[in-house]
CSV table of C-alpha atoms in Angstrom, one decimal:
chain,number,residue,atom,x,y,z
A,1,UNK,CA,-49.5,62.3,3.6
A,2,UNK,CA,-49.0,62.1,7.1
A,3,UNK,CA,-45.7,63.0,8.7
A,4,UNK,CA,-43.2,61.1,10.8
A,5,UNK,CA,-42.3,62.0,14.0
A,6,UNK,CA,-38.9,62.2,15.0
A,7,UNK,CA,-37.6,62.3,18.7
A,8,UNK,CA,-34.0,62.7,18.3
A,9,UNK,CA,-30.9,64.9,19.4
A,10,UNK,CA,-28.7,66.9,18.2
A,11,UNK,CA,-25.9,64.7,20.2
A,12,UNK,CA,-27.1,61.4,18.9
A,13,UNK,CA,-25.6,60.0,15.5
A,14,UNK,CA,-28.3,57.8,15.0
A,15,UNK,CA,-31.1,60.4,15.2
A,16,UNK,CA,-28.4,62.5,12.8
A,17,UNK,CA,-28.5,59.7,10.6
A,18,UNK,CA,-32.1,59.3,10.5
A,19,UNK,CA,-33.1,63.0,10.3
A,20,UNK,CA,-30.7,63.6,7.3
A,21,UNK,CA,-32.3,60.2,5.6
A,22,UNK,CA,-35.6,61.2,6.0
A,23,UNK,CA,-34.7,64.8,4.6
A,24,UNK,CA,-33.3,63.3,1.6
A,25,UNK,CA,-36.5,60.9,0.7
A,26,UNK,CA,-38.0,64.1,0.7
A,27,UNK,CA,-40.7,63.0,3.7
A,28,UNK,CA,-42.6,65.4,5.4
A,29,UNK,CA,-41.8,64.9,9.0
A,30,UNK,CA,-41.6,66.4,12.9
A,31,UNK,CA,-37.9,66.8,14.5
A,32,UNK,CA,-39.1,66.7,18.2
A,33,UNK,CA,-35.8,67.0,20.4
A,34,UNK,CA,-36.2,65.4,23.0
A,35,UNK,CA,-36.4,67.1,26.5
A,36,UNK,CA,-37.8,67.2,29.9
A,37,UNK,CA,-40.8,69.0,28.3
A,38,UNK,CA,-42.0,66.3,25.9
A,39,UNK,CA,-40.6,63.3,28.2
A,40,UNK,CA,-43.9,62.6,28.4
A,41,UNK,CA,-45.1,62.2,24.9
A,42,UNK,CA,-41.4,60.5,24.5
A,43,UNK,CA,-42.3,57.6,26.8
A,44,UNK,CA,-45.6,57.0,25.6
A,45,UNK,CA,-44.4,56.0,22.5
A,46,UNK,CA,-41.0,54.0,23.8
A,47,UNK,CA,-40.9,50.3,23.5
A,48,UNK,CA,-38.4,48.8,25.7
A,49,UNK,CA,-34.8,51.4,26.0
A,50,UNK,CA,-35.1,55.2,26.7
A,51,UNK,CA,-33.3,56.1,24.1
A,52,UNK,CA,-33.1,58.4,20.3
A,53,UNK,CA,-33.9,58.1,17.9
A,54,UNK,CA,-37.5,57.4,17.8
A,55,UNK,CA,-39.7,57.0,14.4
A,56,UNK,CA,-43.7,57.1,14.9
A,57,UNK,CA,-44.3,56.5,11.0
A,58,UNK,CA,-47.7,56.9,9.5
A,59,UNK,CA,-48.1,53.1,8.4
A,60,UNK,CA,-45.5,51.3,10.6
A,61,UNK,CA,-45.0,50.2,14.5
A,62,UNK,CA,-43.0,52.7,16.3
A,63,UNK,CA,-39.3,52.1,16.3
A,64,UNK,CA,-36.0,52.7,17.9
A,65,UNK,CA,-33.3,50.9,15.1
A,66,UNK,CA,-31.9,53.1,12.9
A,67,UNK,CA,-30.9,50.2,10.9
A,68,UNK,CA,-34.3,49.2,10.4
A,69,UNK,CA,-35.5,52.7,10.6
A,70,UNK,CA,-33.6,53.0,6.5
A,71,UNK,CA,-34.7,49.7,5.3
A,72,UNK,CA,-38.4,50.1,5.9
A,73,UNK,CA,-38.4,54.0,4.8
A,74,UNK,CA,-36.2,52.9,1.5
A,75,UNK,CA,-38.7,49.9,1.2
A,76,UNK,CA,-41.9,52.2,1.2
A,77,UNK,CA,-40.0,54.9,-0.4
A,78,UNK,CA,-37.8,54.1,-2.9
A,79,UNK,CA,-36.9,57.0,-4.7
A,80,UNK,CA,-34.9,58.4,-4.3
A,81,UNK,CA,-32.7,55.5,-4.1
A,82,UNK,CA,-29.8,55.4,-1.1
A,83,UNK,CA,-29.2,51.8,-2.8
A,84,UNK,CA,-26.4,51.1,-5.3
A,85,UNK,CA,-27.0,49.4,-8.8
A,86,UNK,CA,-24.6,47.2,-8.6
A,87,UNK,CA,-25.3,44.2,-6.1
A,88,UNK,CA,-21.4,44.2,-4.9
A,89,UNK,CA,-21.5,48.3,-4.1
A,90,UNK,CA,-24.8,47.6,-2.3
A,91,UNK,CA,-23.6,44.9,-0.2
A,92,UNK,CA,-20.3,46.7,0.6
A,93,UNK,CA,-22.5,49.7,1.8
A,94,UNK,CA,-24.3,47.8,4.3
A,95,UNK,CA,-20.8,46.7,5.9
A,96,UNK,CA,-19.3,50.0,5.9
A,97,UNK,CA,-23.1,51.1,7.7
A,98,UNK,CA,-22.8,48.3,10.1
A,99,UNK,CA,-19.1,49.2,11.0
A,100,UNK,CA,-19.8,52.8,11.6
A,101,UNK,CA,-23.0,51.8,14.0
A,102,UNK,CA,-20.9,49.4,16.0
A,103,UNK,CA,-17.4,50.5,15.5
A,104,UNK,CA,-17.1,54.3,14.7
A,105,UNK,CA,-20.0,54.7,17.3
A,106,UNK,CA,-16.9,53.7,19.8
A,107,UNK,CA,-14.1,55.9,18.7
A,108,UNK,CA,-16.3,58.6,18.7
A,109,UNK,CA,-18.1,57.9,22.3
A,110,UNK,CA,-14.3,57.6,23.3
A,111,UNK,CA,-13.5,61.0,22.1
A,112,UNK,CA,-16.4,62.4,23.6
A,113,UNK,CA,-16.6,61.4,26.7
A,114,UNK,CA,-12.9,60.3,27.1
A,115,UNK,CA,-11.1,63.4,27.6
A,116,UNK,CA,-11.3,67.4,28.2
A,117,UNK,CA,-12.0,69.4,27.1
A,118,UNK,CA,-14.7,67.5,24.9
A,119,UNK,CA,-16.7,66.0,27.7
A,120,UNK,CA,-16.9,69.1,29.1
A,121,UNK,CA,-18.0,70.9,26.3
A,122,UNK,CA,-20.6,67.9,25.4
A,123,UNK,CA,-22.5,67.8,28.7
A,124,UNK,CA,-23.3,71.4,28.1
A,125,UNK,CA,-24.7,70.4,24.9
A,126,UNK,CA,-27.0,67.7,26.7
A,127,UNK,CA,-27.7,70.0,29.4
A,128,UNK,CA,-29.1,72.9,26.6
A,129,UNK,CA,-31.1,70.2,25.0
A,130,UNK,CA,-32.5,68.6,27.7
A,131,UNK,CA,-33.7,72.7,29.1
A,132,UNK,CA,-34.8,73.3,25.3
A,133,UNK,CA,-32.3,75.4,24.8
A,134,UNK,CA,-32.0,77.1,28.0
A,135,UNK,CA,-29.5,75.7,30.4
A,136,UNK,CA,-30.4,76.4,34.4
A,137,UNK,CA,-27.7,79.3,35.0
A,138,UNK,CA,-26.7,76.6,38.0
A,139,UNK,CA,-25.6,74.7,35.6
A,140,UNK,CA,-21.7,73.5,37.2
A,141,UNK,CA,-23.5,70.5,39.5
A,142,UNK,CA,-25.9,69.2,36.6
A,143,UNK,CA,-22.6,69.4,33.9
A,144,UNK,CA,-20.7,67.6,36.3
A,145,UNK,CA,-23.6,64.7,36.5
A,146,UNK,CA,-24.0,64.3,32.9
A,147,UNK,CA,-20.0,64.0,32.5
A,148,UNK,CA,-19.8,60.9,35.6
A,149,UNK,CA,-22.9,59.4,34.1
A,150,UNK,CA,-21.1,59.3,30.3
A,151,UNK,CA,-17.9,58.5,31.4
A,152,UNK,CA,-19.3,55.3,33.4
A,153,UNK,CA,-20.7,54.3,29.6
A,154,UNK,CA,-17.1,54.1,28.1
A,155,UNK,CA,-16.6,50.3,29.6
A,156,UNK,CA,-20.1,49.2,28.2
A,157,UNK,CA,-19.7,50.7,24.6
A,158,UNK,CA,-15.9,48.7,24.6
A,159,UNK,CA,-14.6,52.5,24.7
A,160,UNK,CA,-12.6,51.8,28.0
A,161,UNK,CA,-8.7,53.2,28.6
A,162,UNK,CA,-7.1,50.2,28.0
A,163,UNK,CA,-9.0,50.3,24.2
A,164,UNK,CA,-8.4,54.0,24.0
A,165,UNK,CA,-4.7,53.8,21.5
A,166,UNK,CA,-6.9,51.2,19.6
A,167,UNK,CA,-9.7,53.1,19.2
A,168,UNK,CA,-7.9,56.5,18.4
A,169,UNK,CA,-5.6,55.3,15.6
A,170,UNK,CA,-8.6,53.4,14.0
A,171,UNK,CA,-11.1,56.3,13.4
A,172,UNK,CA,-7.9,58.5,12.3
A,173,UNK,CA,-6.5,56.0,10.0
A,174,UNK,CA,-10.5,55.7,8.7
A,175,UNK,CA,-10.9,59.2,8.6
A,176,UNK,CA,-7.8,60.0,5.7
A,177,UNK,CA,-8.7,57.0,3.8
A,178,UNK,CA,-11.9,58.0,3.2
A,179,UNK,CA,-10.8,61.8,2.7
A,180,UNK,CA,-8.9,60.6,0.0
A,181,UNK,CA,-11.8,58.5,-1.7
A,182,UNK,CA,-13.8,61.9,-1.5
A,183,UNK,CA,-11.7,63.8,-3.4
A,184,UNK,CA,-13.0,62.0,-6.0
A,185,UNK,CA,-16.5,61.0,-5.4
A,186,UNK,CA,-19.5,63.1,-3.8
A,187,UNK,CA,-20.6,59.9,-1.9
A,188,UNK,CA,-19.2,56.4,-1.1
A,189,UNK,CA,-20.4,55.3,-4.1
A,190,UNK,CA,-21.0,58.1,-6.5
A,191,UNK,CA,-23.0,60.9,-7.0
A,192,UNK,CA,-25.6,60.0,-4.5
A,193,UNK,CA,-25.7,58.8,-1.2
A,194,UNK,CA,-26.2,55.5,-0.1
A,195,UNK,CA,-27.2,53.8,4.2
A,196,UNK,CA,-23.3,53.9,4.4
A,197,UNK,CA,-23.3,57.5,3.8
A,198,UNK,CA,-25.8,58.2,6.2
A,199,UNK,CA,-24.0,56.1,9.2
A,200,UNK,CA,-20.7,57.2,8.3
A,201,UNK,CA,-21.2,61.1,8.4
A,202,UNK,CA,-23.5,61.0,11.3
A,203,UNK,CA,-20.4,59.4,14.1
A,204,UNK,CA,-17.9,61.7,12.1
A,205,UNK,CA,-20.7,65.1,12.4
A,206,UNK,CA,-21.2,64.0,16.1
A,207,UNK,CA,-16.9,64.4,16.5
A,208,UNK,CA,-16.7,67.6,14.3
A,209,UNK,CA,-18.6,69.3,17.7
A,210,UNK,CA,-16.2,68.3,19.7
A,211,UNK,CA,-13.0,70.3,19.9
A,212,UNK,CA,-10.1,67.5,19.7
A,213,UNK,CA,-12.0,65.3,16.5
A,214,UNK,CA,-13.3,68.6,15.1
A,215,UNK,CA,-9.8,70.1,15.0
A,216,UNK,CA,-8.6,67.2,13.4
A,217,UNK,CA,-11.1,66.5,10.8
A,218,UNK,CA,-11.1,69.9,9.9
A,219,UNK,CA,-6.9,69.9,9.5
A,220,UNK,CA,-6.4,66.8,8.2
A,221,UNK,CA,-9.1,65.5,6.3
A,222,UNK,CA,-11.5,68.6,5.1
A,223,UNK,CA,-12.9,66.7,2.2
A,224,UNK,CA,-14.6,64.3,5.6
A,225,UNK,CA,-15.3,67.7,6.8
A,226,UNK,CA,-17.2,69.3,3.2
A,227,UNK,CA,-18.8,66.1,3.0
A,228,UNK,CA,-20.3,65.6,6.6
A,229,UNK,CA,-21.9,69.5,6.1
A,230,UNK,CA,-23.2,68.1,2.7
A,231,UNK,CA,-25.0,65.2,4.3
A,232,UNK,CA,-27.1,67.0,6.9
A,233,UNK,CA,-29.5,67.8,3.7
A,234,UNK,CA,-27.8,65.7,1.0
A,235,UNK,CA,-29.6,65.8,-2.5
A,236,UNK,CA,-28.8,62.6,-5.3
A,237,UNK,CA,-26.5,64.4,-8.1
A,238,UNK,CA,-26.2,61.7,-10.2
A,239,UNK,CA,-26.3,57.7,-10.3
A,240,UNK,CA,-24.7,55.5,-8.5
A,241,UNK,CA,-21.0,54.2,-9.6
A,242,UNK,CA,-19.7,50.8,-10.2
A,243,UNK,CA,-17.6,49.4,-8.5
A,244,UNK,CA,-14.9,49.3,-11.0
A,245,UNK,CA,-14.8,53.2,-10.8
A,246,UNK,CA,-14.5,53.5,-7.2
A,247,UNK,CA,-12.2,50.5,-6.6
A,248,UNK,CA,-8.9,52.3,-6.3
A,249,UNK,CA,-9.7,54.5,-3.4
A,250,UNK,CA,-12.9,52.5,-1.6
A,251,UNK,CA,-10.4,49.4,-1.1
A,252,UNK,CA,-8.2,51.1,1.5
A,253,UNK,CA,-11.3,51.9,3.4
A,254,UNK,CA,-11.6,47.8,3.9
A,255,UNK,CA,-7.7,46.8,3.4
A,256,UNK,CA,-6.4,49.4,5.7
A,257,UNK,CA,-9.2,49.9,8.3
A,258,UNK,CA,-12.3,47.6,8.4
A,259,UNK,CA,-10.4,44.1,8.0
A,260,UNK,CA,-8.0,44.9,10.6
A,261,UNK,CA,-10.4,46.0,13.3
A,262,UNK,CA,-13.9,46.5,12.9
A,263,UNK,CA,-14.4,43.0,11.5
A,264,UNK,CA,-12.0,40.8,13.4
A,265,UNK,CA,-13.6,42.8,16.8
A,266,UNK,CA,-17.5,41.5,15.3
A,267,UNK,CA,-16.4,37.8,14.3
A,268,UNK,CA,-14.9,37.7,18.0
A,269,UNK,CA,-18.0,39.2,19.8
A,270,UNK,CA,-20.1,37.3,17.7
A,271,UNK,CA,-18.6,34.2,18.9
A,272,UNK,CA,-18.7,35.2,22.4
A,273,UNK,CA,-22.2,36.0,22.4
A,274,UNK,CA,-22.8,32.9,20.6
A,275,UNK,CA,-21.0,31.1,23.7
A,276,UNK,CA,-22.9,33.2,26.5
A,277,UNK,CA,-19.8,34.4,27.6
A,278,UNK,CA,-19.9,38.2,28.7
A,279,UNK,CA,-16.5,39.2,27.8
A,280,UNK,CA,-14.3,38.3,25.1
A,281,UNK,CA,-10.4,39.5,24.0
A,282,UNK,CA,-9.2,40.1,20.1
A,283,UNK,CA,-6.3,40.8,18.8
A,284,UNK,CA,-6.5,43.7,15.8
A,285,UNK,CA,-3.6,45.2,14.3
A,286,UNK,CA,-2.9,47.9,17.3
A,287,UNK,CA,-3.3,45.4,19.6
A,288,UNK,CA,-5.3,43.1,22.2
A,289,UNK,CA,-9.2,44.9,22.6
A,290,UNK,CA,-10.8,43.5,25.4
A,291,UNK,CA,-14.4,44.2,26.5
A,292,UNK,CA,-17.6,43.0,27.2
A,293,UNK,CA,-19.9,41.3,24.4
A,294,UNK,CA,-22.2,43.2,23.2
A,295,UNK,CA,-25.2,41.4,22.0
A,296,UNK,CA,-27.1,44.2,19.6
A,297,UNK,CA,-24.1,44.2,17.7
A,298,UNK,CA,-23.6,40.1,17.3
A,299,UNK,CA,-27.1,39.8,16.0
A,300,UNK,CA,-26.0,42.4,13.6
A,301,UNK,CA,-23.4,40.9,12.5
A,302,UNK,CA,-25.1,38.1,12.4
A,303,UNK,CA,-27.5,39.3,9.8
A,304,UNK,CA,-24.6,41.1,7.8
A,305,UNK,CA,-22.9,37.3,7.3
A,306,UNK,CA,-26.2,35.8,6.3
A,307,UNK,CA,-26.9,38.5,3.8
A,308,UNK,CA,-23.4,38.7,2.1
A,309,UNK,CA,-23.9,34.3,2.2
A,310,UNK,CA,-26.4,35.3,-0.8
A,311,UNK,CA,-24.0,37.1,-2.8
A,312,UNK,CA,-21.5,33.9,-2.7
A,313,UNK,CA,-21.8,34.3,-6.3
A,314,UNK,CA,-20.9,37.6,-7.3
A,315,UNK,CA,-17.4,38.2,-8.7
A,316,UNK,CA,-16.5,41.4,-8.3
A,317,UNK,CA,-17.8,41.0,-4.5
A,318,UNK,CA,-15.9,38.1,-4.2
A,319,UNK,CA,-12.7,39.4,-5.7
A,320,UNK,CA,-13.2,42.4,-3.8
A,321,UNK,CA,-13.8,41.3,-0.1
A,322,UNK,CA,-10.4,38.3,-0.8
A,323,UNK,CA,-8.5,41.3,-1.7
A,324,UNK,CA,-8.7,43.4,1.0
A,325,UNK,CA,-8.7,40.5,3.4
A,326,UNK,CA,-12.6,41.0,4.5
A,327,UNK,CA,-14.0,38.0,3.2
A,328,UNK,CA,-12.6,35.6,5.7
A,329,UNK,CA,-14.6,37.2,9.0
A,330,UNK,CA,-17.8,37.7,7.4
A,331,UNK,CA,-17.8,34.1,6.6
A,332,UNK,CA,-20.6,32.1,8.1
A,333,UNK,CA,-19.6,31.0,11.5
């Protein structure tokens, strides 16, 4: 078989995410980290953004989604399966992946590149990575660059000063709700992991590097913690769950977290982008969250309402998503 090729990171939770998913369908591939001495080979295969990850696969166009980087690897190789049995658990995993690739992705970009000593601490990690491993010993002036350059992203990821309260108590609050479901269970859903899995522990390994999340994590929520160092190389121990099993601890992740921010923030920029407009303002439980739209994310969503549309008549789903307030903002707009 041929391999993949793999440009990622090692500071990118969407080339985390794609390594680990890769390592768990059991694929032979090439990690290639990207730096200065394969920028080269790195732009010859990118489309339109310079940016990880990046999948040359054997039978596929080259891509740069890690969304759709998971759906066409499951789809050519489905076994092991990251999809749950039951239709409701497979649907809900797709939400929770969407809300850690446009949500979490913020609170931990905010964290990051927010405050010291973490952005600090992170542009030395680019700066070794893009040397291969050998940061110039002048290295003050080029960390300095890196932190200006990141720090003028926090407006365009949403991840501004104004959102950073919101943004903080939201991956916290996420953070011992789902501690508490893994106490339980291995994986969201069971003994096995599933694409929400993959997005989930990739943001929350990305904040366990840096000192303030990492401190945190490891305090307050260690079962996030065990978990995360479990999904670098995760293995399927088991089936999947139903949802009936999981229901008393997977609700709060949705009740308490998603249906009070991540999913009232996507209806909003959804309708904004829909309107052409390039900024838009929401009010979620901590607050108003201003920012500009981001139009990746409303196509997103976009497809996330059309494919829960198909599932209008599944019970449990239904029963589910009314309970924990979700269903009425990923209703068709």
């Amino acid at each position: 078989m041929t391999n993949y090729r793999l440009f990622g990171a090692d500071t990118s939770p969407y080339s985390l995410k794609v390594k680990a998913f890769l390592t768990y369908k059991e694929l032979p591939f090439e990690w290639v980290t990207r730096s200065r001495s394969n920028e080269a080979d790195f732009q010859a295969n990118a489309q339109t953004i310079a940016t990880v990850p990046l999948l040359v696969s054997p039978t596929r166009p080259v891509s740069q989604d890690s969304t759709a980087m998971l759906a066409a690897i499951e789809a050519d190789h489905p076994e092991p399966s990251s999809v749950p049995d039951e239709p409701a658990c497979a649907m809900l995993a797709l939400i929770l992946e969407d809300f850690a690739d446009e949500w979490l992705n913020k609170c931990m970009f905010q964290q990051r590149w927010g405050q010291s000593p973490d952005r600090e601490a992170a542009a030395l990690r680019v700066l070794a990575q893009l040397y291969d491993g050998k940061p110039p010993r002048a290295r003050k002036a080029p960390q300095k660059q890196i932190v200006e350059r990141m720090t003028a992203r926090l407006s365009l990821v949403g991840a501004e000063a104004d959102n950073t309260a919101t943004l903080d108590a939201s991956w916290r609050r996420f953070a011992l709700c789902l501690n508490d479901h893994l106490t339980n269970h291995l994986c969201l859903f069971g003994t096995r992991p599933s694409v929400a899995d993959f997005a989930l522990a990739a943001q929350f390994q990305q904040m366990l590097l840096d000192p303030t999340p990492g401190n945190w994590l490891r305090d307050r929520a260690p079962f996030v913690a065990a978990w995360c160092a479990f999904m670098e190389a995760p293995q399927a121990g088991g089936p999947f769950a139903d949802l009936g099993a999981l229901e008393e601890t997977l609700a709060p992740l949705f009740e308490s977290e998603l249906s009070v921010t991540y999913l009232p923030w996507a209806s909003a920029n959804a309708a904004s982008a829909s309107r052409n407009r390039k900024r838009f303002s929401v009010t979620l439980t901590d607050g108003a969250f201003e920012q500009g739209t981001q139009r990746y994310a409303a196509r997103s969503f976009k497809s996330l309402r059309a494919a829960v549309s198909t599932t209008a008549g599944d019970e449990s789903l239904n029963k589910f998503l009314e309970r924990t307030g979700a269903r009425k903002h990923l209703a068709k707009a």
